[in-house]
PDB file of C-alpha atoms in Angstrom:
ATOM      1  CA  UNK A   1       7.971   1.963  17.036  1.00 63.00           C
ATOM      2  CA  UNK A   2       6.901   2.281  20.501  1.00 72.00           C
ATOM      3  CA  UNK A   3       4.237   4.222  22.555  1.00 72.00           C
ATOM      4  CA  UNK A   4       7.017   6.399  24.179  1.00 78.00           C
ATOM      5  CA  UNK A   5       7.140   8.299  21.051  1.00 83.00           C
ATOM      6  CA  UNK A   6      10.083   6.474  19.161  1.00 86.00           C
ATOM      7  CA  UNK A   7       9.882   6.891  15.412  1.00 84.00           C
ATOM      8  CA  UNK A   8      12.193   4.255  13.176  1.00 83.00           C
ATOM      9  CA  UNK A   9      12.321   6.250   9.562  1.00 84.00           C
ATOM     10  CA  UNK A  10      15.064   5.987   6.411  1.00 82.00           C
ATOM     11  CA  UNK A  11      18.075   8.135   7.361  1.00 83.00           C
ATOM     12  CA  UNK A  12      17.893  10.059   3.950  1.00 82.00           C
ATOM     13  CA  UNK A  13      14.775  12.353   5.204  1.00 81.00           C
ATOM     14  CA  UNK A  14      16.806  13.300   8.269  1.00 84.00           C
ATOM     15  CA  UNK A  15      20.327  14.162   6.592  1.00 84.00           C
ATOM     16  CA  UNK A  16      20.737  18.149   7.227  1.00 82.00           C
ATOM     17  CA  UNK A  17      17.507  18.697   8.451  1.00 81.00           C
ATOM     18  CA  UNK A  18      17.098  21.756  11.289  1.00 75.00           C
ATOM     19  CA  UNK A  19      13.652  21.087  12.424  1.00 80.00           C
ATOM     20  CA  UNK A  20      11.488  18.221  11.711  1.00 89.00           C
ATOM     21  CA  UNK A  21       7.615  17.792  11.527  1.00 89.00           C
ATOM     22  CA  UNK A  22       5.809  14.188  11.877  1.00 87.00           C
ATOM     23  CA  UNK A  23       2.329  13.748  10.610  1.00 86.00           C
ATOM     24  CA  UNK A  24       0.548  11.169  12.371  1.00 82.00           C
ATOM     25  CA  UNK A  25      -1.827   8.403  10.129  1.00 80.00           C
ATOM     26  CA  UNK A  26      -5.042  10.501  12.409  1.00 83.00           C
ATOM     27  CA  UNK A  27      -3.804  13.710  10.734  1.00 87.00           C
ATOM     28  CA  UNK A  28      -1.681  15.259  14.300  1.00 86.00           C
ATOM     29  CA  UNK A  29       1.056  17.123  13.105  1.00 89.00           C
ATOM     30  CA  UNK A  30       3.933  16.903  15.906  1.00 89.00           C
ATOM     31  CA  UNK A  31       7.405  18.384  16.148  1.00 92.00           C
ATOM     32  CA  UNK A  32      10.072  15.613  16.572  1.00 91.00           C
ATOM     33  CA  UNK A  33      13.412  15.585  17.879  1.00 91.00           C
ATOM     34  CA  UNK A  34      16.753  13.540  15.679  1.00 90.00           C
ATOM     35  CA  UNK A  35      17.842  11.446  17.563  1.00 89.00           C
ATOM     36  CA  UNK A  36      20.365   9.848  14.969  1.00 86.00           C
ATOM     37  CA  UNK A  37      20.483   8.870  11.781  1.00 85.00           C
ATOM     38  CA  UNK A  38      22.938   6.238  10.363  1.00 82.00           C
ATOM     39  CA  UNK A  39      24.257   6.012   6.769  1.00 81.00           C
ATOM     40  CA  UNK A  40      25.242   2.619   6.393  1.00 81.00           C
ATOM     41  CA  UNK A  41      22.193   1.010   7.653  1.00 78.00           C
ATOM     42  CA  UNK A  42      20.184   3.482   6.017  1.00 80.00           C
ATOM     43  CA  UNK A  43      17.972   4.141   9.720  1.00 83.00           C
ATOM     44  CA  UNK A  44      16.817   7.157  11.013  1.00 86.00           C
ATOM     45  CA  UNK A  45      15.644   7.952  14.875  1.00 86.00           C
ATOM     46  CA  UNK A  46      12.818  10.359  15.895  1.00 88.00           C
ATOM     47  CA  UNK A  47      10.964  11.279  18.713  1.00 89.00           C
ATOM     48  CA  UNK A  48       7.817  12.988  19.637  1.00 87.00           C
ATOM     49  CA  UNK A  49       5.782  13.505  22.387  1.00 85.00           C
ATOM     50  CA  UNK A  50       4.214  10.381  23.990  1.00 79.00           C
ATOM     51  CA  UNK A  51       0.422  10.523  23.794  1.00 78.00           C
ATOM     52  CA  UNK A  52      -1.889   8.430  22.322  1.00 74.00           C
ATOM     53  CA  UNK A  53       0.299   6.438  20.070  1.00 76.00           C
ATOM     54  CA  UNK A  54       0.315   3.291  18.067  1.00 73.00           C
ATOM     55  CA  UNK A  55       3.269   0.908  18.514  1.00 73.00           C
ATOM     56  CA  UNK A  56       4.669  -1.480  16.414  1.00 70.00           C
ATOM     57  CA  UNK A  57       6.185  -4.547  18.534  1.00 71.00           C
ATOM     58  CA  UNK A  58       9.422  -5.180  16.956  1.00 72.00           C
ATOM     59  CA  UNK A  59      10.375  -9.802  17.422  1.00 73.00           C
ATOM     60  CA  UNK A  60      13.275 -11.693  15.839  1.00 76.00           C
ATOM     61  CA  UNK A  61      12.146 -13.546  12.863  1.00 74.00           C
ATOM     62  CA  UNK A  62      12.556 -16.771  14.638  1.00 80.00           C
ATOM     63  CA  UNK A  63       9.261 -15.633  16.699  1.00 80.00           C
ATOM     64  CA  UNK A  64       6.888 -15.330  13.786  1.00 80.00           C
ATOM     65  CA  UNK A  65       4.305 -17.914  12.743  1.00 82.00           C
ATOM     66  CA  UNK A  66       3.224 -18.882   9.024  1.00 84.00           C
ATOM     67  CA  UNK A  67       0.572 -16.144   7.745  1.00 84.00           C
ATOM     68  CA  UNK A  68       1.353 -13.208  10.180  1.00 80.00           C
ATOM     69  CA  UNK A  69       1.648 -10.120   8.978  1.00 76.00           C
ATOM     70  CA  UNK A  70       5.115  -8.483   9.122  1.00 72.00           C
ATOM     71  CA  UNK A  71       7.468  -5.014   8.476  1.00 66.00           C
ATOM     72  CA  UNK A  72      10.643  -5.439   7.040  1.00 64.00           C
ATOM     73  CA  UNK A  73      13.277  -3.206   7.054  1.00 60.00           C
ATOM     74  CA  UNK A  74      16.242  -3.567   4.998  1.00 55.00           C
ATOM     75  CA  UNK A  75      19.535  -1.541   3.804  1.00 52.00           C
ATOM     76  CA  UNK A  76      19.318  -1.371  -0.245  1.00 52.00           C
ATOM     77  CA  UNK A  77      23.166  -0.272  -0.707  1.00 52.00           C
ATOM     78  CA  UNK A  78      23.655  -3.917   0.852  1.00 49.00           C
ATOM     79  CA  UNK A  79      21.390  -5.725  -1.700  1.00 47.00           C
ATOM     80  CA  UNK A  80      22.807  -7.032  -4.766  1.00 48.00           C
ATOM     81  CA  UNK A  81      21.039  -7.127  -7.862  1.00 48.00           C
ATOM     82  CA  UNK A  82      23.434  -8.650 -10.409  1.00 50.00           C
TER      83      UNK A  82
END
């Protein structure tokens, strides 16, 4: 999420894991460090080395305009279906 090496990621990918390996959309493998994971919100928190990285600026919803393109993240154990 930001150039400083941040990674946002689902929580479930990080539960119990001992070492974890980010691959990069340009193919760089890089080790990354847990930084937390949370159940309830269903968020995970990485971080590699800074270097060359894409960021995503993350805006309240307020800020957007009609036609932008956005990300949204969202807890499914909070969505009901019925």
């Amino acid at each position: 999420i930001d150039d400083a090496g941040l990674i946002l990621t689902v929580h479930y990918v990080l539960v119990g894991a001992t070492r974890v390996r980010v691959t990069l959309l340009d193919e760089r493998e890089l080790d990354a460090e847990v930084l937390r994971y949370d159940f309830v919100s269903g968020l995970g928190l990485l971080r590699i080395a800074p270097g060359n990285l894409a960021s995503v600026p993350l805006r309240p919803s307020g800020d957007l305009a009609l036609g932008e393109e956005v990300f949204a993240v969202a807890s499914v154990a909070r969505i009901s279906l019925g």
